[in-house]
Structures are given as C-alpha cells and as structure tokens.
mmCIF file of C-alpha atoms in Angstrom:
data_model
loop_
_atom_site.group_PDB
_atom_site.id
_atom_site.type_symbol
_atom_site.label_atom_id
_atom_site.label_comp_id
_atom_site.label_asym_id
_atom_site.label_seq_id
_atom_site.Cartn_x
_atom_site.Cartn_y
_atom_site.Cartn_z
ATOM 1 C CA MET J 1 37.317 -123.139 -34.061
ATOM 2 C CA LYS J 2 35.057 -120.389 -32.988
ATOM 3 C CA LYS J 3 34.785 -118.207 -35.787
ATOM 4 C CA SER J 4 35.633 -115.438 -33.265
ATOM 5 C CA HIS J 5 38.959 -116.842 -32.959
ATOM 6 C CA HIS J 6 39.736 -117.026 -37.165
ATOM 7 C CA LEU J 7 38.873 -113.428 -36.676
ATOM 8 C CA CYS J 8 41.441 -112.468 -34.084
ATOM 9 C CA LEU J 9 44.395 -115.513 -35.638
ATOM 10 C CA ALA J 10 43.597 -113.520 -38.829
ATOM 11 C CA ALA J 11 44.267 -110.280 -37.274
ATOM 12 C CA LEU J 12 47.345 -111.256 -35.919
ATOM 13 C CA LEU J 13 49.041 -112.157 -38.307
ATOM 14 C CA ALA J 14 48.266 -109.500 -40.211
ATOM 15 C CA ALA J 15 48.988 -107.933 -37.602
ATOM 16 C CA THR J 16 52.872 -109.492 -37.730
ATOM 17 C CA ALA J 17 53.086 -109.303 -41.196
ATOM 18 C CA ALA J 18 52.716 -105.148 -41.457
ATOM 19 C CA LEU J 19 55.704 -105.442 -38.969
ATOM 20 C CA ASP J 20 57.050 -107.033 -40.682
ATOM 21 C CA ASN J 21 57.405 -104.770 -43.953
ATOM 22 C CA LEU J 22 57.744 -101.711 -42.095
ATOM 23 C CA GLY J 23 60.541 -103.134 -40.373
ATOM 24 C CA ARG J 24 61.922 -104.504 -43.969
ATOM 25 C CA ALA J 25 60.860 -100.525 -45.117
ATOM 26 C CA ALA J 26 63.599 -99.287 -41.822
ATOM 27 C CA VAL J 27 66.435 -101.097 -42.273
ATOM 28 C CA PRO J 28 68.442 -99.780 -45.939
ATOM 29 C CA PRO J 29 70.270 -102.825 -47.495
ATOM 30 C CA PRO J 30 73.932 -103.870 -46.603
ATOM 31 C CA PRO J 31 76.824 -101.620 -48.525
ATOM 32 C CA ASN J 32 78.285 -103.044 -51.526
ATOM 33 C CA VAL J 33 79.787 -100.259 -53.395
ATOM 34 C CA VAL J 34 83.323 -98.896 -52.397
ATOM 35 C CA VAL J 35 83.913 -95.290 -52.383
ATOM 36 C CA GLU J 36 86.302 -94.105 -54.981
ATOM 37 C CA SER J 37 89.374 -92.716 -52.119
ATOM 38 C CA ARG J 38 93.166 -92.452 -52.040
ATOM 39 C CA ARG J 39 95.300 -93.478 -48.104
ATOM 40 C CA VAL J 40 97.442 -90.064 -48.377
ATOM 41 C CA LEU J 41 98.267 -90.405 -44.601
ATOM 42 C CA ASP J 42 99.055 -93.377 -42.349
ATOM 43 C CA LEU J 43 100.716 -93.528 -38.945
ATOM 44 C CA PRO J 44 100.986 -96.734 -37.259
ATOM 45 C CA PRO J 45 102.485 -98.178 -33.765
ATOM 46 C CA GLY J 46 105.823 -98.298 -32.950
ATOM 47 C CA PRO J 47 107.931 -98.314 -30.360
ATOM 48 C CA GLY J 48 107.648 -95.503 -27.190
ATOM 49 C CA ASN J 49 104.621 -94.724 -29.295
ATOM 50 C CA PRO J 50 102.167 -97.069 -28.612
ATOM 51 C CA ARG J 51 99.215 -95.745 -30.304
ATOM 52 C CA ASN J 52 98.006 -92.809 -32.351
ATOM 53 C CA SER J 53 94.577 -91.318 -31.721
ATOM 54 C CA GLU J 54 91.550 -88.499 -32.906
ATOM 55 C CA GLY J 55 92.323 -85.264 -33.633
ATOM 56 C CA GLY J 56 90.552 -82.849 -35.663
ATOM 57 C CA PHE J 57 91.322 -80.009 -38.915
ATOM 58 C CA VAL J 58 91.471 -76.689 -39.427
ATOM 59 C CA ASP J 59 92.102 -74.248 -42.129
ATOM 60 C CA LEU J 60 95.284 -71.886 -41.865
ATOM 61 C CA LYS J 61 95.190 -67.973 -43.049
ATOM 62 C CA ASP J 62 97.486 -69.107 -45.187
ATOM 63 C CA GLY J 63 96.486 -72.147 -46.859
ATOM 64 C CA ARG J 64 97.808 -75.014 -45.231
ATOM 65 C CA ILE J 65 95.319 -77.281 -43.653
ATOM 66 C CA LEU J 66 96.746 -78.190 -39.992
ATOM 67 C CA PHE J 67 95.253 -81.964 -38.856
ATOM 68 C CA VAL J 68 96.253 -81.776 -34.641
ATOM 69 C CA TYR J 69 95.954 -85.432 -32.453
ATOM 70 C CA ALA J 70 96.910 -87.700 -30.341
ATOM 71 C CA HIS J 71 100.475 -89.403 -29.876
ATOM 72 C CA PHE J 72 101.186 -91.758 -27.382
ATOM 73 C CA VAL J 73 103.957 -92.022 -25.771
ATOM 74 C CA GLY J 74 105.507 -95.011 -23.120
ATOM 75 C CA THR J 75 104.644 -98.623 -23.429
ATOM 76 C CA SER J 76 100.834 -98.198 -22.797
ATOM 77 C CA SER J 77 97.381 -97.924 -25.286
ATOM 78 C CA ALA J 78 95.007 -97.297 -23.306
ATOM 79 C CA ASP J 79 93.210 -94.057 -23.156
ATOM 80 C CA SER J 80 94.508 -93.343 -19.844
ATOM 81 C CA ALA J 81 97.957 -93.639 -20.930
ATOM 82 C CA LYS J 82 100.423 -91.006 -21.150
ATOM 83 C CA ALA J 83 100.231 -88.719 -24.535
ATOM 84 C CA ARG J 84 101.014 -85.719 -26.156
ATOM 85 C CA LEU J 85 99.400 -83.647 -28.609
ATOM 86 C CA ALA J 86 101.096 -83.534 -32.036
ATOM 87 C CA ALA J 87 100.530 -81.409 -35.253
ATOM 88 C CA ARG J 88 101.008 -82.296 -38.764
ATOM 89 C CA THR J 89 100.421 -78.993 -41.647
ATOM 90 C CA SER J 90 100.215 -79.257 -45.561
ATOM 91 C CA ALA J 91 100.680 -77.110 -47.997
ATOM 92 C CA ASP J 92 98.942 -79.051 -51.290
ATOM 93 C CA GLY J 93 94.966 -79.589 -49.928
ATOM 94 C CA GLY J 94 96.289 -82.662 -47.120
ATOM 95 C CA GLU J 95 98.084 -84.013 -50.432
ATOM 96 C CA THR J 96 101.342 -84.611 -47.914
ATOM 97 C CA TRP J 97 102.231 -83.823 -44.508
ATOM 98 C CA SER J 98 104.720 -82.260 -42.824
ATOM 99 C CA PRO J 99 106.707 -84.537 -39.364
ATOM 100 C CA ASP J 100 105.303 -83.649 -36.145
ATOM 101 C CA SER J 101 105.679 -80.363 -33.879
ATOM 102 C CA PHE J 102 104.242 -80.984 -30.472
ATOM 103 C CA ILE J 103 102.146 -78.861 -28.754
ATOM 104 C CA ALA J 104 102.994 -78.832 -24.885
ATOM 105 C CA THR J 105 100.322 -78.698 -22.775
ATOM 106 C CA PRO J 106 99.812 -77.166 -18.884
ATOM 107 C CA GLU J 107 99.535 -80.630 -17.747
ATOM 108 C CA GLU J 108 100.410 -83.198 -19.546
ATOM 109 C CA ASP J 109 103.914 -84.015 -17.159
ATOM 110 C CA THR J 110 100.909 -85.300 -14.243
ATOM 111 C CA ALA J 111 98.031 -86.134 -15.750
ATOM 112 C CA MET J 112 97.085 -89.579 -16.724
ATOM 113 C CA ASN J 113 96.282 -88.213 -19.810
ATOM 114 C CA VAL J 114 95.951 -85.702 -22.813
ATOM 115 C CA MET J 115 93.638 -86.251 -26.419
ATOM 116 C CA CYS J 116 90.872 -85.899 -28.498
ATOM 117 C CA ALA J 117 91.084 -82.533 -30.523
ATOM 118 C CA SER J 118 88.976 -80.072 -31.869
ATOM 119 C CA LEU J 119 89.763 -77.419 -33.840
ATOM 120 C CA LEU J 120 88.522 -73.980 -35.037
ATOM 121 C CA ARG J 121 88.515 -70.808 -36.203
ATOM 122 C CA HIS J 122 87.718 -68.516 -33.210
ATOM 123 C CA ALA J 123 85.006 -65.276 -34.425
ATOM 124 C CA ASN J 124 87.921 -62.538 -34.145
ATOM 125 C CA GLY J 125 90.356 -64.412 -36.090
ATOM 126 C CA ASP J 126 91.980 -66.740 -33.136
ATOM 127 C CA LEU J 127 92.990 -70.114 -33.745
ATOM 128 C CA GLY J 128 91.538 -72.303 -31.208
ATOM 129 C CA LEU J 129 92.235 -75.680 -29.446
ATOM 130 C CA PHE J 130 90.165 -77.701 -28.035
ATOM 131 C CA TYR J 131 91.180 -81.056 -25.825
ATOM 132 C CA LEU J 132 90.458 -83.514 -23.323
ATOM 133 C CA LEU J 133 92.775 -83.699 -20.385
ATOM 134 C CA ARG J 134 91.796 -86.432 -17.819
ATOM 135 C CA ARG J 135 93.200 -86.385 -14.102
ATOM 136 C CA SER J 136 91.631 -88.887 -12.905
ATOM 137 C CA TRP J 137 89.508 -90.859 -13.480
ATOM 138 C CA HIS J 138 86.377 -88.128 -11.840
ATOM 139 C CA ASP J 139 87.884 -85.131 -13.439
ATOM 140 C CA LEU J 140 88.033 -85.298 -17.433
ATOM 141 C CA ARG J 141 86.872 -82.523 -18.793
ATOM 142 C CA LEU J 142 87.528 -80.562 -22.113
ATOM 143 C CA TYR J 143 90.336 -77.280 -21.954
ATOM 144 C CA CYS J 144 90.617 -74.227 -24.888
ATOM 145 C CA ARG J 145 93.693 -72.448 -25.860
ATOM 146 C CA ARG J 146 93.671 -70.210 -27.614
ATOM 147 C CA SER J 147 96.152 -68.584 -30.605
ATOM 148 C CA THR J 148 96.312 -66.046 -32.050
ATOM 149 C CA ASP J 149 99.478 -66.259 -34.524
ATOM 150 C CA GLU J 150 98.385 -70.037 -36.145
ATOM 151 C CA GLY J 151 99.507 -72.137 -34.549
ATOM 152 C CA GLN J 152 103.052 -70.094 -33.245
ATOM 153 C CA THR J 153 102.096 -70.460 -29.720
ATOM 154 C CA TRP J 154 99.101 -70.996 -27.394
ATOM 155 C CA SER J 155 97.370 -68.947 -24.517
ATOM 156 C CA ALA J 156 96.982 -70.669 -20.846
ATOM 157 C CA PRO J 157 94.290 -73.021 -21.056
ATOM 158 C CA VAL J 158 90.395 -72.701 -20.361
ATOM 159 C CA CYS J 159 88.065 -74.973 -18.643
ATOM 160 C CA CYS J 160 85.004 -75.560 -20.551
ATOM 161 C CA MET J 161 83.506 -77.672 -17.922
ATOM 162 C CA PRO J 162 82.956 -75.663 -14.706
ATOM 163 C CA ALA J 163 82.648 -78.318 -11.804
ATOM 164 C CA ALA J 164 84.196 -81.306 -11.858
ATOM 165 C CA SER J 165 83.074 -84.856 -13.432
ATOM 166 C CA TYR J 166 84.066 -87.587 -16.208
ATOM 167 C CA TYR J 167 83.263 -85.530 -19.350
ATOM 168 C CA VAL J 168 83.596 -86.677 -23.008
ATOM 169 C CA VAL J 169 83.814 -85.216 -25.668
ATOM 170 C CA ASN J 170 84.966 -87.108 -28.796
ATOM 171 C CA GLY J 171 87.864 -85.815 -31.178
ATOM 172 C CA ASP J 172 86.529 -83.072 -34.018
ATOM 173 C CA ARG J 173 83.482 -82.290 -32.161
ATOM 174 C CA VAL J 174 83.211 -79.247 -31.146
ATOM 175 C CA VAL J 175 80.904 -76.525 -33.667
ATOM 176 C CA ARG J 176 79.691 -72.609 -33.898
ATOM 177 C CA LEU J 177 76.579 -72.256 -34.457
ATOM 178 C CA THR J 178 75.972 -69.466 -37.397
ATOM 179 C CA SER J 179 74.228 -67.107 -34.029
ATOM 180 C CA GLY J 180 77.669 -66.918 -32.787
ATOM 181 C CA ARG J 181 77.242 -69.618 -30.346
ATOM 182 C CA ILE J 182 80.218 -71.896 -29.555
ATOM 183 C CA VAL J 183 78.531 -75.811 -28.886
ATOM 184 C CA VAL J 184 79.992 -78.544 -27.261
ATOM 185 C CA PRO J 185 78.373 -82.136 -26.747
ATOM 186 C CA ALA J 186 79.607 -84.010 -23.922
ATOM 187 C CA ALA J 187 78.856 -87.500 -22.374
ATOM 188 C CA ASN J 188 78.858 -87.207 -18.747
ATOM 189 C CA HIS J 189 79.244 -90.642 -16.541
ATOM 190 C CA ARG J 190 79.004 -89.805 -13.072
ATOM 191 C CA SER J 191 81.045 -92.154 -9.985
ATOM 192 C CA LEU J 192 79.607 -94.827 -8.595
ATOM 193 C CA ALA J 193 82.531 -94.440 -5.529
ATOM 194 C CA ASP J 194 85.389 -92.255 -4.931
ATOM 195 C CA ARG J 195 87.925 -95.282 -5.810
ATOM 196 C CA ASN J 196 90.001 -93.954 -8.432
ATOM 197 C CA ASP J 197 90.082 -96.498 -11.149
ATOM 198 C CA SER J 198 87.156 -97.804 -14.189
ATOM 199 C CA SER J 199 85.247 -100.024 -11.900
ATOM 200 C CA ALA J 200 84.678 -96.299 -10.059
ATOM 201 C CA VAL J 201 82.520 -94.381 -13.092
ATOM 202 C CA ASP J 202 79.172 -95.033 -14.720
ATOM 203 C CA TRP J 203 78.859 -96.025 -18.442
ATOM 204 C CA ARG J 204 75.331 -95.230 -18.544
ATOM 205 C CA GLY J 205 76.060 -91.224 -20.231
ATOM 206 C CA ILE J 206 73.962 -88.315 -19.755
ATOM 207 C CA ALA J 207 74.070 -86.615 -23.193
ATOM 208 C CA GLU J 208 74.348 -82.686 -22.012
ATOM 209 C CA PHE J 209 76.007 -79.527 -24.164
ATOM 210 C CA PHE J 210 78.231 -76.366 -23.075
ATOM 211 C CA LEU J 211 77.841 -72.909 -24.249
ATOM 212 C CA SER J 212 79.880 -69.699 -24.947
ATOM 213 C CA ASP J 213 78.469 -66.985 -26.739
ATOM 214 C CA ASP J 214 81.763 -64.516 -26.202
ATOM 215 C CA ASP J 215 83.416 -67.150 -28.299
ATOM 216 C CA GLY J 216 85.367 -69.785 -25.457
ATOM 217 C CA ARG J 217 85.952 -67.175 -23.290
ATOM 218 C CA SER J 218 83.476 -68.169 -20.543
ATOM 219 C CA TRP J 219 80.890 -71.357 -20.811
ATOM 220 C CA ARG J 220 78.195 -73.203 -18.957
ATOM 221 C CA ARG J 221 76.016 -75.761 -18.962
ATOM 222 C CA ALA J 222 73.152 -75.778 -20.308
ATOM 223 C CA PRO J 223 70.137 -76.839 -18.179
ATOM 224 C CA GLY J 224 68.638 -78.815 -20.680
ATOM 225 C CA TYR J 225 70.175 -82.141 -21.101
ATOM 226 C CA CYS J 226 69.127 -86.221 -22.594
ATOM 227 C CA THR J 227 69.250 -90.011 -21.049
ATOM 228 C CA LEU J 228 68.465 -92.950 -22.698
ATOM 229 C CA PRO J 229 65.966 -93.927 -19.369
ATOM 230 C CA VAL J 230 65.190 -97.968 -21.293
ATOM 231 C CA THR J 231 66.463 -100.758 -18.990
ATOM 232 C CA HIS J 232 67.940 -102.744 -21.233
ATOM 233 C CA THR J 233 71.268 -100.651 -21.986
ATOM 234 C CA LYS J 234 74.615 -100.878 -20.429
ATOM 235 C CA SER J 235 75.349 -97.761 -22.660
ATOM 236 C CA GLY J 236 73.316 -94.659 -22.038
ATOM 237 C CA LEU J 237 74.233 -92.049 -24.439
ATOM 238 C CA GLN J 238 77.548 -92.256 -25.885
ATOM 239 C CA GLU J 239 80.128 -90.139 -27.163
ATOM 240 C CA PRO J 240 77.470 -87.538 -28.300
ATOM 241 C CA GLY J 241 77.856 -84.943 -31.847
ATOM 242 C CA VAL J 242 76.373 -82.382 -33.360
ATOM 243 C CA VAL J 243 74.857 -80.479 -36.656
ATOM 244 C CA GLU J 244 72.666 -77.319 -37.133
ATOM 245 C CA LEU J 245 70.268 -77.792 -39.732
ATOM 246 C CA PRO J 246 69.371 -75.039 -42.157
ATOM 247 C CA GLY J 247 66.930 -72.711 -40.358
ATOM 248 C CA GLY J 248 68.974 -73.488 -37.021
ATOM 249 C CA ARG J 249 67.711 -75.901 -35.597
ATOM 250 C CA LEU J 250 70.302 -78.555 -34.027
ATOM 251 C CA TRP J 251 70.091 -82.358 -34.189
ATOM 252 C CA GLY J 252 72.016 -84.296 -32.432
ATOM 253 C CA TRP J 253 72.986 -87.970 -31.649
ATOM 254 C CA ALA J 254 74.238 -90.687 -30.165
ATOM 255 C CA ARG J 255 75.296 -93.739 -30.236
ATOM 256 C CA THR J 256 74.319 -97.114 -28.137
ATOM 257 C CA ASP J 257 74.372 -100.322 -26.920
ATOM 258 C CA LEU J 258 70.579 -100.240 -29.027
ATOM 259 C CA GLY J 259 71.334 -100.930 -32.481
ATOM 260 C CA ARG J 260 71.356 -97.162 -33.922
ATOM 261 C CA GLN J 261 72.431 -94.327 -33.578
ATOM 262 C CA TYR J 262 70.264 -92.555 -31.232
ATOM 263 C CA GLU J 263 68.673 -88.699 -31.909
ATOM 264 C CA PHE J 264 67.610 -85.107 -30.305
ATOM 265 C CA PHE J 265 66.801 -81.310 -31.339
ATOM 266 C CA SER J 266 66.846 -78.499 -29.747
ATOM 267 C CA SER J 267 65.330 -75.559 -31.665
ATOM 268 C CA ASP J 268 66.718 -72.673 -29.471
ATOM 269 C CA GLY J 269 70.268 -72.828 -29.714
ATOM 270 C CA GLY J 270 70.817 -75.913 -27.219
ATOM 271 C CA GLU J 271 69.739 -74.794 -24.411
ATOM 272 C CA THR J 272 67.265 -77.632 -23.968
ATOM 273 C CA TRP J 273 66.629 -80.778 -26.307
ATOM 274 C CA SER J 274 64.044 -83.152 -27.597
ATOM 275 C CA ALA J 275 63.890 -86.515 -26.325
ATOM 276 C CA ALA J 276 66.069 -89.936 -26.824
ATOM 277 C CA ALA J 277 64.712 -91.225 -29.693
ATOM 278 C CA PRO J 278 66.024 -93.715 -32.711
ATOM 279 C CA SER J 279 67.512 -92.487 -35.441
ATOM 280 C CA ARG J 280 68.085 -93.848 -39.389
ATOM 281 C CA PHE J 281 71.797 -94.952 -38.521
ATOM 282 C CA THR J 282 71.746 -98.625 -37.562
ATOM 283 C CA SER J 283 75.341 -98.803 -35.674
ATOM 284 C CA PRO J 284 77.344 -101.036 -32.677
ATOM 285 C CA ASN J 285 78.202 -99.032 -29.729
ATOM 286 C CA SER J 286 80.250 -96.657 -31.554
ATOM 287 C CA PRO J 287 80.951 -93.275 -32.298
ATOM 288 C CA LEU J 288 78.585 -91.564 -35.745
ATOM 289 C CA SER J 289 80.654 -88.217 -36.859
ATOM 290 C CA MET J 290 78.630 -85.912 -39.866
ATOM 291 C CA ARG J 291 79.348 -82.459 -40.743
ATOM 292 C CA ARG J 292 77.654 -80.025 -43.555
ATOM 293 C CA ILE J 293 79.013 -80.272 -47.508
ATOM 294 C CA PRO J 294 80.063 -76.269 -47.494
ATOM 295 C CA GLY J 295 77.799 -74.833 -50.175
ATOM 296 C CA THR J 296 75.395 -76.970 -50.026
ATOM 297 C CA ASP J 297 71.955 -77.982 -47.490
ATOM 298 C CA GLU J 298 73.231 -81.796 -47.439
ATOM 299 C CA PHE J 299 75.511 -83.421 -44.752
ATOM 300 C CA LEU J 300 78.370 -86.587 -44.385
ATOM 301 C CA ALA J 301 77.894 -88.731 -42.256
ATOM 302 C CA VAL J 302 80.650 -90.903 -41.657
ATOM 303 C CA TRP J 303 80.260 -94.147 -39.010
ATOM 304 C CA ASN J 304 79.902 -97.841 -39.127
ATOM 305 C CA PRO J 305 76.122 -99.468 -39.896
ATOM 306 C CA GLU J 306 75.998 -102.750 -38.624
ATOM 307 C CA PRO J 307 75.093 -103.537 -35.304
ATOM 308 C CA ALA J 308 76.833 -105.917 -33.200
ATOM 309 C CA TYR J 309 73.275 -108.305 -33.359
ATOM 310 C CA GLU J 310 74.174 -111.992 -31.055
ATOM 311 C CA THR J 311 74.904 -113.490 -33.328
ATOM 312 C CA ARG J 312 77.241 -111.308 -35.457
ATOM 313 C CA LEU J 313 80.165 -113.305 -35.863
ATOM 314 C CA THR J 314 83.058 -110.632 -35.705
ATOM 315 C CA LYS J 315 87.111 -111.013 -35.800
ATOM 316 C CA ARG J 316 89.072 -110.051 -32.482
ATOM 317 C CA ILE J 317 90.881 -107.007 -33.777
ATOM 318 C CA GLY J 318 87.625 -105.661 -35.484
ATOM 319 C CA GLY J 319 85.256 -106.178 -34.114
ATOM 320 C CA ASP J 320 81.625 -104.833 -34.884
ATOM 321 C CA ARG J 321 83.651 -101.407 -35.897
ATOM 322 C CA THR J 322 84.153 -102.786 -39.300
ATOM 323 C CA PRO J 323 82.548 -102.426 -42.361
ATOM 324 C CA PHE J 324 83.341 -98.359 -42.304
ATOM 325 C CA VAL J 325 81.016 -96.039 -44.206
ATOM 326 C CA LEU J 326 79.453 -92.521 -45.859
ATOM 327 C CA ALA J 327 76.237 -91.454 -46.268
ATOM 328 C CA THR J 328 74.542 -87.702 -47.533
ATOM 329 C CA GLY J 329 71.691 -87.275 -46.925
ATOM 330 C CA LYS J 330 69.512 -83.053 -46.406
ATOM 331 C CA THR J 331 67.130 -84.317 -43.355
ATOM 332 C CA PRO J 332 66.822 -86.958 -40.415
ATOM 333 C CA ALA J 333 63.482 -88.193 -41.939
ATOM 334 C CA GLY J 334 64.538 -87.610 -45.509
ATOM 335 C CA ALA J 335 66.237 -89.322 -48.432
ATOM 336 C CA TRP J 336 70.020 -90.516 -47.191
ATOM 337 C CA THR J 337 72.655 -92.133 -50.881
ATOM 338 C CA ARG J 338 73.080 -95.395 -49.987
ATOM 339 C CA ALA J 339 75.715 -96.553 -47.736
ATOM 340 C CA LYS J 340 79.327 -96.441 -49.290
ATOM 341 C CA ILE J 341 82.489 -97.975 -47.736
ATOM 342 C CA ILE J 342 85.484 -96.426 -47.157
ATOM 343 C CA GLU J 343 87.024 -99.720 -45.343
ATOM 344 C CA GLY J 344 85.874 -103.007 -44.422
ATOM 345 C CA HIS J 345 85.200 -104.817 -47.617
ATOM 346 C CA ASP J 346 87.576 -106.822 -47.647
ATOM 347 C CA GLY J 347 86.606 -109.169 -44.847
ATOM 348 C CA ALA J 348 90.589 -108.489 -42.632
ATOM 349 C CA ASP J 349 90.618 -107.903 -38.916
ATOM 350 C CA ALA J 350 90.586 -104.948 -38.310
ATOM 351 C CA GLY J 351 88.161 -101.849 -37.158
ATOM 352 C CA TYR J 352 87.413 -98.517 -38.575
ATOM 353 C CA CYS J 353 86.492 -95.664 -35.842
ATOM 354 C CA TYR J 354 86.926 -91.984 -34.598
ATOM 355 C CA PRO J 355 86.661 -90.084 -38.078
ATOM 356 C CA ALA J 356 86.492 -86.473 -38.088
ATOM 357 C CA ILE J 357 85.337 -85.004 -41.449
ATOM 358 C CA HIS J 358 87.329 -82.014 -43.565
ATOM 359 C CA PHE J 359 86.935 -80.453 -46.191
ATOM 360 C CA THR J 360 88.827 -79.261 -49.334
ATOM 361 C CA LYS J 361 87.697 -77.086 -52.470
ATOM 362 C CA ASP J 362 87.446 -80.459 -54.541
ATOM 363 C CA SER J 363 87.230 -83.075 -52.068
ATOM 364 C CA VAL J 364 86.806 -84.171 -47.936
ATOM 365 C CA LEU J 365 89.708 -85.406 -46.144
ATOM 366 C CA LEU J 366 88.456 -87.878 -43.301
ATOM 367 C CA ALA J 367 90.920 -89.017 -40.307
ATOM 368 C CA TYR J 368 90.389 -92.420 -38.229
ATOM 369 C CA SER J 369 91.241 -94.802 -35.979
ATOM 370 C CA ALA J 370 92.191 -98.058 -38.350
ATOM 371 C CA GLY J 371 94.082 -100.917 -36.329
ATOM 372 C CA GLY J 372 94.972 -104.285 -37.051
ATOM 373 C CA PRO J 373 96.085 -107.603 -35.503
ATOM 374 C CA GLU J 374 99.934 -105.687 -36.685
ATOM 375 C CA ASP J 375 98.642 -102.816 -34.010
ATOM 376 C CA LYS J 376 97.500 -104.861 -31.703
ATOM 377 C CA SER J 377 94.735 -102.872 -30.847
ATOM 378 C CA ARG J 378 91.932 -101.852 -33.409
ATOM 379 C CA LEU J 379 92.525 -97.401 -31.957
ATOM 380 C CA ALA J 380 95.975 -97.920 -31.590
ATOM 381 C CA ARG J 381 96.739 -96.711 -35.671
ATOM 382 C CA LEU J 382 94.989 -93.684 -36.807
ATOM 383 C CA ARG J 383 94.669 -93.115 -41.440
ATOM 384 C CA MET J 384 93.274 -89.886 -42.876
ATOM 385 C CA ARG J 385 91.673 -90.355 -47.205
ATOM 386 C CA LYS J 386 91.581 -88.631 -49.380
ATOM 387 C CA ILE J 387 87.680 -88.706 -51.609
ATOM 388 C CA PRO J 388 86.943 -86.780 -54.148
ATOM 389 C CA LEU J 389 83.590 -84.923 -53.276
ATOM 390 C CA ALA J 390 81.969 -86.255 -56.420
ATOM 391 C CA ALA J 391 82.881 -90.019 -55.184
ATOM 392 C CA LEU J 392 79.712 -89.102 -52.396
ATOM 393 C CA LYS J 393 76.597 -89.048 -54.440
#
C-alpha cells in the first residue's frame, strides 16, 4: 500500500474516532435516579368519560389553585371526540382537590372537540382561560375568555388566530413576557384536501407564533415562523413551546421525529425567529414542557428522553413515551442537572406525556397523561404529582 494511502486511512480513522467521541459526549447517560414525589390526584377513565386529558394551572387571588383540563364524554377518547372543560381547585397547595365543576364553552355542543386549556393572569387582574376549539379538520384554533370574578363567570370568547387553519397548541403553553406581550406558540398543519378527515391534514408542522400587545383583547400572527426543511421527517415541528430567558431573548422548541427536540430563538419578542436546530434534549416525537423556577434564573424541563430509534423495544400502550424525566438548568447551552425519573423506572406498560407545570411555595405540581393497559390508552388517564423543590437538585 502506498504511503499516501496509509496517511489517508490514518486520517479517516482519526476523524471517525473524533466523531465517535463527540457523539458520546453529546448524549447524556441514561437517568437512573427517581425523583422524590407524591401522587396527589389520579383521574382514570370510566363509563361515559373515556379520557381525562391535559390542562393548565393558575393561582387564584384567595390563595387557592385552579386546574382546568379536558374531560371527555361519550365513548371515544380520540382527540376529535367530544369533551368539556372541567375545573378543580385546591386550598392546600395541591395536596387535595375539589370535585369537578364544568365551564360551559360556546359551541362545545356543535364543535368536534374542546381541549388543551391554558390559564393566565392578565395584566389588569382578570383571569384568562385559553382553549382549543375544533370545528373541523381544517379549523382548529385557540380562543381566550376572561373572568373578572375568579372563574365564576366568563366573557365571550376571542379568537387568537385570525384565519382558519389546523393550529395545535398544547395545554399550559400560553406565556406572558416581561414586556406584557402574550405569546401563543402553535403548530400549523396545512390542508392537503377539502375532505373533512385526518388524512386531509399535512402533519408536518410549521411553528408559528401569535402575539397580543393589548392584554389578550386582539391578536396577530408574527411575521416570523420556523420550518424543518429536511428530507427524512414526517413530523416537521410539532407542539411548540416557548420561555423567556433572562435578558428577554425567547427560547422556543418543538418535538420532532428526528431523535431530539429542535430549538429556535427570538431577540425581538417573538416577531422573528432563528432557524430550527437540534437542541440538547434527546426525545421521541413527544412534547417537552419547560417553566422558569420562580425567584431563580433556572428552568425546569419535563420530557421523555429516549428517542424512538429503529431497534428500540417498546410496549403496546406506553410506546416510546417512557421514561418520564425532569432536569434543571439556566441556559440552552449551559450545564444542566442529570435527568431524574418521575415515572417509568419500573418497566410497566404505560406512557407519560403532556405535562403542565405549576410552582407552589416549596414544591412543583406536575399534571400529565399517564395511561396504562387498564386505560387502553397512554392518553386516557390524568395524573398529578407534587415534587419538593429541594428534590430537583
């Protein structure tokens, strides 16, 4: 073999080793520590109530916590099936919860579905309730209602999306910036045909952002948006979220089928966004949720960390949405704690996803889907856990 060939082979082997070491460094070790937590609420499906699904929290002025979620009715647990918005309150920091009361929603009887609640305290003190209303497979939009009496009565709804399309906004996703602007991250799924069924929807999501500068009374779509311009994806950017970093820059993310959450940034309050790129968070095509820990510069992230690689063995109900973990960190590129397991360490056939996050004085409440074989779906059961803030470290 010629000397030049030996040099080329040596260079190739060195480059391969370097790439292998880089790959090993980029992938964190699997989580093996279970975080301290207690189950404080468990809502399994039952007759006439086939699913209890994702929602959001808010503090009420009298010290109670309000939690609103989707209570499905009838026989189907599909996202397009009938549901109502159910409300529960806690007067002891999330230890115990009241029975359900229901928030009557305009068009809930004629629409296909109502779900994915977010709650927000408006700048003028009103309580804001956001929810998705699905009229068809071509019209899924977020609506906002206000309450001046802490949820006893609600105003007429205001649509947050000026034009009809299939916009997916997860529960607990609406955020207010320090400027007062309200930002709604949404995945736009375009229509492929006029027929009213799921096959007429392009499931490759485009991350778009809807903004309000008058405390939620009017809305517009931001001029900037994010796509995933790669060949081997069927998801695009789905179920996006956003947080505000110290200094005002926005950090957005979305689930993908490429083995990681993809991230994007805005330096102008959500008007324009950087190109989407792989984030630090390995993941199947399952959502991540994040919130800033009050009184700190740290963020809490909750997600499923194990990608759906081709040889991964999964179980029938849980699929790739296990384990379910959390970690804390300050910046997108900085050091984060090693992930700790919330659920999924016992090997049970169950899935955990769609978390809502709410901080109390000394704990954090997580409400999420937690279905197993007895529920016939990983999305059918709603569970809530309480975790001491000290346990996050």
